[in-house]
XYZ file of C-alpha atoms in Angstrom:
696
model
C 92.001 196.806 139.146
C 89.793 195.095 141.538
C 89.157 196.759 144.852
C 89.201 194.931 148.131
C 85.425 194.855 148.162
C 85.507 192.826 144.966
C 86.123 189.019 145.016
C 89.659 188.607 143.926
C 88.804 185.364 142.308
C 86.142 186.814 140.110
C 83.409 184.799 141.741
C 79.837 184.530 140.800
C 76.469 183.334 142.110
C 75.370 179.852 140.944
C 71.787 178.637 141.588
C 71.333 175.044 142.328
C 68.016 173.359 142.740
C 68.023 170.521 145.365
C 65.839 167.423 144.773
C 65.754 165.885 148.169
C 63.249 163.050 148.382
C 62.834 163.562 152.221
C 61.334 166.921 151.445
C 58.061 167.523 149.565
C 59.260 170.550 147.343
C 62.431 171.249 145.609
C 64.278 174.252 146.724
C 66.931 176.657 145.249
C 70.210 177.226 146.874
C 72.480 180.164 145.889
C 76.179 179.573 146.090
C 79.176 181.903 145.508
C 81.639 180.050 143.224
C 84.471 180.688 140.910
C 85.282 178.985 137.584
C 88.419 177.277 138.981
C 86.232 175.405 141.625
C 85.768 171.715 140.979
C 82.559 169.951 140.956
C 83.283 168.054 144.173
C 83.870 171.447 145.944
C 80.516 172.811 144.655
C 78.767 169.730 145.997
C 80.627 170.154 149.420
C 79.574 173.710 149.681
C 76.039 172.827 148.718
C 75.846 170.137 151.494
C 77.140 172.467 154.198
C 74.712 175.258 153.170
C 71.781 172.831 153.150
C 72.710 171.788 156.664
C 70.760 168.550 156.823
C 72.363 165.485 158.416
C 71.870 162.547 155.907
C 73.658 160.392 153.443
C 74.452 162.531 150.375
C 76.770 159.885 148.759
C 74.287 159.083 145.943
C 73.595 162.719 144.870
C 75.233 164.256 141.835
C 74.720 167.351 139.806
C 72.485 167.440 136.581
C 72.801 170.107 134.106
C 69.363 170.666 132.684
C 70.107 172.783 129.570
C 72.804 170.543 128.293
C 71.092 167.313 129.477
C 74.134 165.543 131.187
C 75.478 164.672 134.536
C 78.555 166.333 136.084
C 80.114 163.130 137.301
C 83.715 164.033 136.906
C 84.015 165.676 140.331
C 87.645 166.629 139.761
C 86.718 168.803 136.741
C 86.378 172.512 137.309
C 83.239 174.558 136.380
C 85.359 176.236 133.604
C 86.262 172.860 132.116
C 82.628 171.868 132.053
C 81.650 175.293 130.740
C 79.387 176.038 133.653
C 78.404 179.732 133.953
C 76.000 181.758 136.099
C 73.159 181.062 133.728
C 73.466 177.271 134.138
C 70.555 175.381 135.661
C 71.800 172.710 137.912
C 69.830 170.151 139.832
C 71.395 168.373 142.810
C 69.462 164.901 142.726
C 69.987 161.303 143.617
C 71.479 159.143 140.869
C 69.347 156.228 141.744
C 65.681 156.591 141.327
C 62.613 154.256 141.202
C 61.640 152.815 137.818
C 58.772 150.555 136.841
C 59.714 147.721 134.497
C 57.253 145.547 132.622
C 59.074 142.111 132.285
C 58.576 139.740 129.371
C 55.873 137.771 131.408
C 54.080 141.096 131.685
C 54.725 141.228 135.296
C 55.489 144.842 136.665
C 58.529 145.205 138.927
C 59.335 148.358 140.749
C 63.002 148.847 141.698
C 65.721 151.487 142.204
C 67.944 151.985 139.046
C 70.912 154.342 138.210
C 69.718 157.249 136.140
C 73.343 158.409 135.757
C 75.026 155.151 134.356
C 74.822 154.330 130.693
C 71.836 152.023 129.942
C 74.075 148.992 129.212
C 75.325 149.275 132.810
C 71.963 150.050 134.288
C 70.460 146.846 132.658
C 73.515 144.809 133.848
C 72.658 145.891 137.479
C 68.871 145.253 136.917
C 69.558 141.768 135.563
C 71.809 140.965 138.577
C 68.924 141.979 140.879
C 66.428 139.852 138.871
C 68.964 136.909 138.626
C 69.196 136.947 134.946
C 72.517 136.073 133.314
C 73.975 137.357 130.088
C 72.422 140.895 130.558
C 74.064 141.934 127.231
C 71.160 140.253 125.395
C 68.641 142.571 127.040
C 67.780 146.276 126.900
C 65.113 148.699 127.863
C 62.341 149.586 125.399
C 60.127 152.715 125.672
C 56.698 151.591 124.717
C 54.943 153.378 121.866
C 51.593 155.017 122.003
C 50.143 151.961 120.304
C 51.140 149.680 123.146
C 48.562 151.323 125.534
C 46.011 152.094 122.895
C 43.546 149.229 123.280
C 44.167 149.039 127.136
C 43.131 152.746 127.424
C 39.957 152.009 125.402
C 39.198 149.230 127.668
C 39.655 151.193 130.888
C 37.195 153.785 129.761
C 34.407 151.219 129.935
C 35.472 150.122 133.330
C 34.082 152.114 136.350
C 36.289 150.535 138.836
C 40.023 151.298 138.471
C 42.174 148.187 137.898
C 44.826 147.892 140.769
C 47.852 146.076 139.426
C 49.929 143.780 141.544
C 53.461 145.288 141.406
C 56.473 143.389 142.691
C 58.339 145.932 144.717
C 62.083 145.453 144.933
C 62.835 148.900 146.382
C 65.533 147.452 148.727
C 67.443 146.052 145.663
C 71.303 146.091 145.662
C 71.150 148.855 143.125
C 69.404 151.274 145.522
C 72.545 152.962 146.786
C 75.649 154.242 145.026
C 77.598 151.025 145.918
C 78.148 148.426 143.171
C 75.351 145.897 142.732
C 75.764 142.590 144.202
C 76.569 139.532 142.037
C 72.955 138.522 142.261
C 72.073 134.843 143.026
C 73.966 133.108 140.196
C 77.487 132.103 140.848
C 80.521 131.765 138.590
C 81.224 128.550 140.311
C 79.776 125.266 139.075
C 77.299 125.128 142.077
C 73.745 124.834 140.587
C 71.262 127.194 142.160
C 68.118 125.913 140.363
C 66.785 122.491 139.858
C 67.378 121.869 136.236
C 64.140 119.755 135.806
C 61.574 121.834 137.848
C 63.332 125.214 137.861
C 62.834 125.581 141.739
C 65.673 127.100 143.769
C 68.065 124.375 144.934
C 67.971 123.468 148.683
C 71.699 123.940 148.807
C 71.497 127.663 147.695
C 68.147 128.582 149.393
C 70.072 130.634 151.917
C 71.274 132.987 149.120
C 67.898 134.457 148.968
C 68.056 135.909 152.606
C 70.305 138.804 151.552
C 68.502 139.639 148.334
C 65.097 141.369 147.754
C 64.538 138.544 145.330
C 63.040 136.226 148.113
C 62.086 132.655 147.365
C 58.417 133.755 146.720
C 59.558 136.632 144.431
C 61.956 134.180 142.582
C 58.991 131.906 141.874
C 57.012 134.771 140.391
C 59.867 135.390 137.964
C 60.921 131.837 137.349
C 57.498 130.428 136.760
C 54.918 131.105 134.068
C 51.923 133.324 134.914
C 48.258 132.047 134.376
C 47.060 132.363 130.866
C 45.276 135.607 129.959
C 41.511 135.370 128.862
C 40.619 135.465 125.213
C 39.021 138.815 125.896
C 42.122 140.202 127.473
C 44.223 138.801 124.633
C 42.051 140.525 122.123
C 42.419 143.832 123.877
C 46.176 143.841 123.581
C 47.810 145.677 120.646
C 48.626 143.370 117.791
C 50.792 144.607 114.770
C 49.051 143.893 111.553
C 51.729 144.738 109.079
C 55.521 144.995 108.748
C 55.147 148.694 109.085
C 53.331 148.289 112.552
C 56.101 146.017 113.604
C 58.630 148.629 112.640
C 56.915 151.065 114.876
C 57.204 148.780 118.062
C 60.962 148.731 117.552
C 61.523 152.642 117.479
C 61.745 152.808 121.332
C 64.866 151.046 122.144
C 67.027 153.234 124.413
C 70.489 154.168 123.457
C 72.902 151.951 125.352
C 75.600 154.441 125.525
C 73.681 157.113 127.210
C 71.926 157.360 130.659
C 68.182 157.201 131.466
C 68.173 160.884 132.454
C 69.943 161.918 129.213
C 67.246 160.260 127.199
C 64.364 162.017 128.984
C 63.196 159.136 131.297
C 61.618 160.278 134.401
C 61.363 158.724 137.840
C 58.816 155.936 138.247
C 58.229 155.953 134.490
C 57.312 152.586 132.996
C 59.694 151.042 130.490
C 59.766 147.414 129.066
C 62.693 145.120 129.904
C 62.986 142.802 126.887
C 65.530 140.372 125.145
C 66.829 142.741 122.389
C 69.355 140.464 120.718
C 68.182 137.096 119.489
C 71.430 135.394 120.196
C 71.019 133.447 123.379
C 74.293 132.234 124.735
C 74.748 129.337 127.236
C 71.244 128.647 128.371
C 71.763 126.400 131.414
C 68.819 125.241 133.541
C 70.961 124.942 136.535
C 71.612 128.776 136.634
C 68.960 130.342 134.424
C 65.513 129.534 135.602
C 64.437 133.108 135.626
C 66.052 133.797 132.220
C 64.644 130.747 130.617
C 61.138 131.670 131.870
C 61.289 135.261 130.722
C 62.581 134.128 127.342
C 59.825 131.675 127.059
C 57.364 134.318 128.022
C 58.690 136.641 125.348
C 58.386 133.998 122.855
C 54.973 133.092 123.833
C 53.643 136.589 123.598
C 55.428 136.982 120.231
C 53.327 134.006 118.969
C 50.100 134.997 120.665
C 50.058 138.684 119.323
C 51.466 137.518 115.967
C 54.600 139.542 116.105
C 56.031 136.552 114.322
C 54.173 134.428 111.786
C 53.669 130.627 111.993
C 51.482 127.949 110.426
C 48.352 126.587 111.957
C 50.173 123.298 112.740
C 52.908 125.213 114.416
C 50.466 127.260 116.375
C 48.905 124.015 117.791
C 52.283 122.805 118.911
C 52.966 126.126 120.745
C 49.460 125.807 122.292
C 50.096 122.316 123.468
C 53.467 123.279 125.080
C 51.697 126.357 126.780
C 48.935 124.137 128.194
C 51.468 121.806 129.348
C 53.765 124.471 130.986
C 50.646 126.192 132.486
C 49.561 122.844 134.119
C 52.960 122.230 135.676
C 53.340 125.914 136.782
C 50.028 125.947 138.487
C 50.440 122.581 140.199
C 50.748 122.746 143.790
C 53.387 120.038 143.875
C 56.054 120.160 141.268
C 57.989 116.853 141.430
C 61.663 116.986 142.150
C 63.407 114.734 139.712
C 66.827 115.740 140.686
C 69.066 112.784 140.798
C 71.574 112.346 143.626
C 73.941 110.745 141.168
C 73.931 113.733 138.893
C 77.733 114.588 138.241
C 78.903 118.058 137.995
C 80.204 119.156 134.453
C 83.661 119.819 135.851
C 83.850 116.529 137.689
C 82.576 114.672 134.597
C 85.265 116.374 132.379
C 88.039 115.557 134.995
C 86.805 111.934 135.076
C 86.847 111.665 131.416
C 90.372 113.220 131.150
C 91.709 111.068 133.996
C 90.489 107.839 132.181
C 91.883 109.053 128.822
C 95.259 109.780 130.281
C 95.479 106.370 131.943
C 94.849 104.849 128.549
C 91.376 103.611 129.245
C 88.194 104.273 127.495
C 85.868 106.869 128.772
C 82.125 106.477 128.658
C 81.929 109.042 125.908
C 84.977 108.401 123.788
C 86.626 111.444 122.394
C 85.775 111.893 118.496
C 88.820 111.643 116.244
C 88.975 115.258 115.208
C 90.787 114.229 111.929
C 87.897 112.162 110.830
C 85.160 114.460 109.588
C 81.941 112.503 108.939
C 80.312 112.792 105.538
C 76.599 112.372 104.532
C 75.760 110.742 101.165
C 72.254 110.049 99.815
C 69.745 110.616 97.182
C 67.816 113.907 97.535
C 65.455 115.928 95.295
C 66.660 119.375 94.170
C 64.761 122.392 92.816
C 66.417 125.759 91.661
C 63.748 128.336 91.299
C 63.730 130.027 87.843
C 61.338 132.414 86.214
C 58.578 130.851 84.110
C 59.321 127.428 85.397
C 57.010 125.120 87.418
C 58.255 123.776 90.822
C 59.731 120.488 89.677
C 62.136 118.502 91.882
C 64.847 116.343 90.190
C 66.660 113.631 92.087
C 70.568 113.854 92.429
C 73.188 111.996 94.452
C 74.172 114.463 97.190
C 77.575 114.410 99.282
C 78.041 116.603 102.392
C 81.475 117.070 103.561
C 83.137 119.713 105.670
C 80.740 122.783 105.159
C 80.218 122.123 101.560
C 77.506 120.198 99.742
C 78.113 118.701 96.205
C 75.625 116.831 93.867
C 75.984 114.365 90.981
C 73.766 112.893 88.455
C 73.984 109.506 90.112
C 75.981 107.543 92.667
C 78.351 106.126 90.273
C 79.645 109.403 89.087
C 80.689 110.453 92.786
C 84.311 110.234 92.003
C 84.138 112.535 89.058
C 83.361 116.254 88.810
C 80.099 117.285 90.534
C 77.306 118.999 88.736
C 77.742 121.810 91.372
C 79.501 122.262 94.493
C 78.307 124.857 97.128
C 79.955 126.167 100.267
C 77.133 126.583 102.926
C 79.319 128.803 105.261
C 77.254 131.952 106.011
C 74.103 130.586 104.103
C 70.695 130.842 105.469
C 68.797 127.568 106.345
C 65.120 127.496 106.502
C 62.906 124.536 107.322
C 60.169 123.779 104.724
C 58.334 121.037 106.454
C 54.727 119.596 106.658
C 54.595 116.526 108.831
C 50.978 115.810 108.172
C 51.670 116.006 104.436
C 54.930 114.013 104.596
C 56.826 117.008 103.255
C 60.377 117.295 104.500
C 62.237 120.113 102.786
C 65.202 122.391 103.331
C 65.311 125.902 101.752
C 68.918 127.198 101.375
C 69.701 130.758 100.711
C 73.416 131.036 99.631
C 75.065 134.464 99.657
C 76.567 135.795 96.453
C 77.703 139.299 95.620
C 74.352 140.791 94.737
C 72.207 138.938 97.182
C 71.264 135.265 97.676
C 70.862 132.165 95.370
C 67.930 130.094 96.397
C 67.576 126.254 96.353
C 65.405 123.619 97.826
C 66.264 120.215 98.904
C 63.480 117.561 99.506
C 64.110 114.579 101.893
C 62.171 111.233 101.940
C 61.611 110.873 105.566
C 62.152 112.292 109.114
C 65.692 110.707 109.803
C 67.069 111.822 106.574
C 65.681 115.225 106.974
C 67.166 115.739 110.512
C 70.665 114.558 109.512
C 70.786 116.850 106.482
C 69.055 119.804 108.198
C 71.527 119.584 111.155
C 74.429 119.376 108.851
C 73.200 122.387 106.916
C 72.550 124.428 110.067
C 76.130 123.779 111.383
C 77.724 124.469 108.134
C 75.963 127.848 107.911
C 77.836 128.573 111.220
C 81.205 127.456 109.748
C 81.087 124.075 111.783
C 81.253 120.627 110.420
C 79.479 117.260 111.494
C 82.529 116.470 113.648
C 81.338 119.259 115.981
C 79.886 117.887 119.246
C 76.650 119.792 118.628
C 75.665 117.690 115.572
C 74.245 114.734 117.235
C 72.131 116.843 119.738
C 70.914 119.043 116.866
C 69.791 115.885 115.071
C 67.943 114.643 118.163
C 66.316 118.138 118.572
C 65.083 118.161 115.113
C 63.531 114.586 115.405
C 62.026 115.598 118.596
C 60.313 118.634 117.191
C 59.013 116.606 114.233
C 57.444 114.032 116.576
C 55.738 116.821 118.283
C 54.046 117.578 115.097
C 52.929 114.008 114.626
C 49.104 113.775 115.143
C 47.994 110.865 117.384
C 44.704 109.132 117.431
C 41.978 110.751 119.387
C 40.952 107.720 121.487
C 41.820 109.149 124.678
C 40.901 112.816 124.091
C 37.231 112.585 125.146
C 37.917 112.211 128.779
C 40.719 114.629 128.495
C 38.451 117.324 126.957
C 36.380 117.197 130.200
C 39.626 117.679 132.378
C 40.822 120.843 130.246
C 39.849 123.490 132.867
C 41.310 126.352 130.920
C 39.844 127.945 127.790
C 41.873 126.718 124.773
C 41.591 130.092 123.028
C 43.922 131.377 125.663
C 46.715 129.488 124.012
C 46.340 130.609 120.487
C 46.317 133.914 118.675
C 42.957 135.784 118.380
C 43.182 135.234 114.433
C 43.695 131.491 114.838
C 40.701 131.275 117.189
C 38.646 133.489 114.724
C 39.639 131.203 111.960
C 38.245 128.113 113.838
C 34.977 130.065 114.525
C 34.527 131.018 110.791
C 34.976 127.280 109.955
C 32.217 126.433 112.395
C 29.913 129.063 110.721
C 30.662 127.610 107.283
C 29.709 123.950 108.478
C 26.519 125.416 110.028
C 25.494 127.266 106.902
C 26.208 123.967 104.965
C 23.919 121.976 107.407
C 26.630 119.925 108.794
C 25.881 117.172 111.408
C 26.119 117.930 115.147
C 29.471 116.163 115.437
C 30.947 118.711 113.067
C 29.198 121.637 114.871
C 30.884 121.063 118.255
C 31.935 124.460 119.785
C 35.016 126.482 118.808
C 36.441 125.774 122.135
C 35.893 121.937 122.022
C 37.429 121.803 118.454
C 40.615 123.811 119.637
C 40.721 121.714 122.738
C 40.580 118.493 120.813
C 43.522 119.529 118.537
C 45.569 121.005 121.378
C 45.208 117.885 123.470
C 46.008 115.781 120.423
C 49.367 117.634 120.136
C 49.806 117.676 123.931
C 50.078 113.916 123.921
C 53.516 114.206 122.333
C 54.769 116.448 125.232
C 52.797 115.236 128.176
C 55.876 113.479 129.826
C 58.176 116.630 129.567
C 59.421 118.258 132.616
C 58.677 121.930 133.202
C 62.081 123.472 132.180
C 62.526 121.063 129.235
C 59.043 122.041 127.864
C 60.104 125.718 128.055
C 63.299 125.076 126.260
C 61.436 123.080 123.637
C 59.115 126.027 123.034
C 62.116 128.339 122.737
C 63.728 125.849 120.082
C 60.388 125.786 118.203
C 60.246 129.541 118.217
C 63.850 129.761 117.048
C 62.927 127.361 114.187
C 60.388 129.696 112.633
C 61.529 131.359 109.391
C 61.090 134.892 110.812
C 62.759 134.297 114.057
C 65.038 137.069 115.325
C 64.008 139.683 112.737
C 63.640 143.168 113.911
C 61.987 145.539 111.382
C 62.685 149.154 110.461
C 61.028 151.407 107.778
C 64.039 152.800 105.823
C 64.688 154.457 102.464
C 67.670 153.273 100.501
C 70.001 155.810 98.711
C 68.738 156.232 95.213
C 65.263 154.816 95.846
C 62.111 156.722 95.732
C 59.965 154.452 97.935
C 60.032 153.283 101.480
C 61.158 149.816 102.129
C 61.538 147.505 105.265
C 64.883 146.629 106.712
C 65.084 143.312 108.664
C 67.805 143.012 111.190
C 68.783 139.590 112.374
C 71.562 138.072 114.533
C 73.465 137.226 111.393
C 72.176 139.248 108.438
C 70.375 142.264 107.017
C 67.290 141.844 104.736
C 65.863 144.354 102.350
C 62.104 143.592 102.157
C 59.357 144.978 99.962
C 57.037 147.088 102.317
C 53.943 146.139 100.354
C 54.276 142.546 99.745
C 56.628 141.450 102.499
C 58.918 139.532 99.997
C 62.606 139.627 100.859
C 64.659 141.444 97.982
C 68.270 141.221 99.005
C 70.078 139.631 101.955
C 73.570 140.767 103.321
C 75.337 138.682 105.866
C 77.282 140.223 108.777
C 80.239 137.902 107.898
C 80.624 139.923 104.689
C 80.647 143.256 106.294
C 83.914 145.109 106.012
C 82.810 148.332 107.777
C 79.834 150.371 108.686
C 79.310 153.974 109.815
C 76.818 156.665 110.102
C 76.839 160.169 108.569
C 75.493 161.989 111.630
C 74.580 165.096 109.687
C 72.353 163.303 107.037
C 71.479 160.578 109.659
C 72.276 157.845 106.880
C 73.808 154.461 107.667
C 76.533 153.368 105.125
C 77.624 149.698 105.029
C 80.442 148.238 102.906
C 80.512 144.498 102.056
C 83.086 142.234 100.426
C 83.412 142.252 96.716
C 82.909 146.062 96.445
C 79.286 145.809 97.415
C 77.943 148.761 99.556
C 74.500 150.083 100.558
C 73.262 153.143 102.305
C 69.884 154.031 103.869
C 68.073 156.434 105.966
C 65.865 155.207 108.841
C 62.385 156.573 108.891
C 60.659 154.833 111.668
C 63.422 155.241 114.348
C 66.752 157.004 114.867
C 69.645 155.632 112.767
C 71.388 155.146 115.952
C 69.252 152.336 116.925
C 69.921 150.389 113.784
C 73.637 151.253 114.037
C 73.596 149.840 117.591
C 71.795 146.720 116.432
C 74.474 145.871 113.924
C 77.351 146.491 116.297
C 75.601 144.671 119.093
C 75.119 141.463 117.046
C 78.668 141.521 116.025
C 79.603 142.084 119.647
C 77.808 139.143 120.743
C 79.417 136.932 118.085
C 82.677 137.461 119.965
C 81.506 135.663 123.083
C 82.828 132.108 123.856
C 82.533 129.623 126.699
C 86.142 129.914 127.425
C 85.558 133.491 128.649
C 84.426 134.321 132.069
C 81.123 136.207 132.501
C 82.974 139.728 132.616
C 82.139 141.477 129.328
C 84.285 143.917 127.462
C 82.144 146.900 127.836
C 84.597 149.161 126.098
C 84.382 146.948 122.984
C 80.662 147.016 123.117
C 80.552 150.822 123.134
C 83.197 150.952 120.395
C 81.172 148.841 118.103
C 77.739 150.391 118.914
C 78.309 153.903 120.263
C 79.385 155.868 117.066
C 80.297 159.377 117.257
C 77.426 161.977 117.522
């Protein structure tokens, strides 16, 4: 029996530490509570006992031992399992965080530490005016990321003071929902599609946002190139294992920052995690396009993705061109008054069609699927055979390609007919050597069948390459994207054409930036070693021009092909060229497959998984996402198990990162594949967590 002196509700003392930013030190507050008291009642008692008049709406209780937030204020302490030994912290949910953007600019803003990372990134992107936040996430940098920087800092007596863009007054600063940002779901353009500057009609939108016009320019325009010395001091992965280490730090999208041990004012990297870029539109995406360009640029410069010397020079020429336009005091405004809004154009086209007239762009007959037919050379790799191409008559229709011994036999049975749906299409091109090849990796039950096609000239290559690319996505040449794809390929090939150097001498004098800023350190070193070889061989003075002059000459030669491009188009071309690289979109992890005794590399892409030999870098097996029946994780053994069609399955343990990261990558890409332009910009967050969250 309890006496009257006892508390009839069996109450007990609960110590709560209060983290009030307005006070220098945290202080403990002791409350008398009972198990049937709900969390909201605890916070009310706490605020009454603190007796400080301020806005407490953003504060919540954090359970330190269990490492989670007590956000369900209607739950009782008993339901949460809170007892007298619990260490609770009463702290703001929104805290300051430093984010390193893809353009290496540091932004400091207030972020929710209690919302799951998927939601926190969405709010961050709204503040920074970046659409499609589902493509980005937060990465905790590894120790290697700072390794060379720290070594450099030791040699500097004066500390380097970094210019940080402070967005402390961002819409995410309070507990209220974030504002929709500067982009609109209407068709009103907010950026000039040519120059990337904010449109005059929407300039007033910046008045209510921490992203002022000046700050917007910082995020939407490319930063000045780094010096070769600074570039050499940055961490560069040298092997697939090094690249795998960089991807170990992706945060769990289904848990909050606080739950993952992130502290206030800690530095994280905001990066495009998923290489599936949806609906890039210059009218709304100036910041998104620029940050995507910057991430691609640094991937090239730091050799996170491999490319040939010819491709490196194209990237360098585009960087030089973009740098010139970005640094120019006057960016020309090419916006045309007569530019018609997409909705108005569509309505106009529909109106003319309904009236029986003919629109400017007549609708294609969807029942008439175009075909391609031409002589191409074919090679199927086999052991102990030389790489010899043989000519056949090829016919491309729907998503299938068939080949015959000659044109006269086209009406008969083909030698072979292949469906390219789900295949991998890789360019095999050397413009200088007049080599226009297409490498096809066609999925079969135990991996991929490999075949090479060789075209005679650029136009033939562009048509067949575009057809193969669309077929791999399940689309035919009747799709509206076929002709633009052909034109993009032709444009990229023309960029690779080398022009005469008649006008380069005067241009060399005007190139006021060190050309080594635009190529990787290894590429610059390669040019230097060539110069040393010429000097050792006693070459003439013309061949012994400086490394910078040699590089500048080759960059300016490539620049002639892009010199007339507007700023935003040049960035988009850079992104397209990046996407055309064979290794584009591959994220590497060190794994051990079930039954194997050696470590191997798993490459995760937007449409496939690749098993790669860790020592040689040679792909061994490829599995397409379209063939996945189900995947799951055994959380006890930390093993990922994937089942494919035709009774094929695989299982592996992740060694370089938590298996949850790989599990989330697979589910994330499958989630992104469900997007369509018919949808509005509201995402099905529940579906994302269902596909990526798993069950711990």
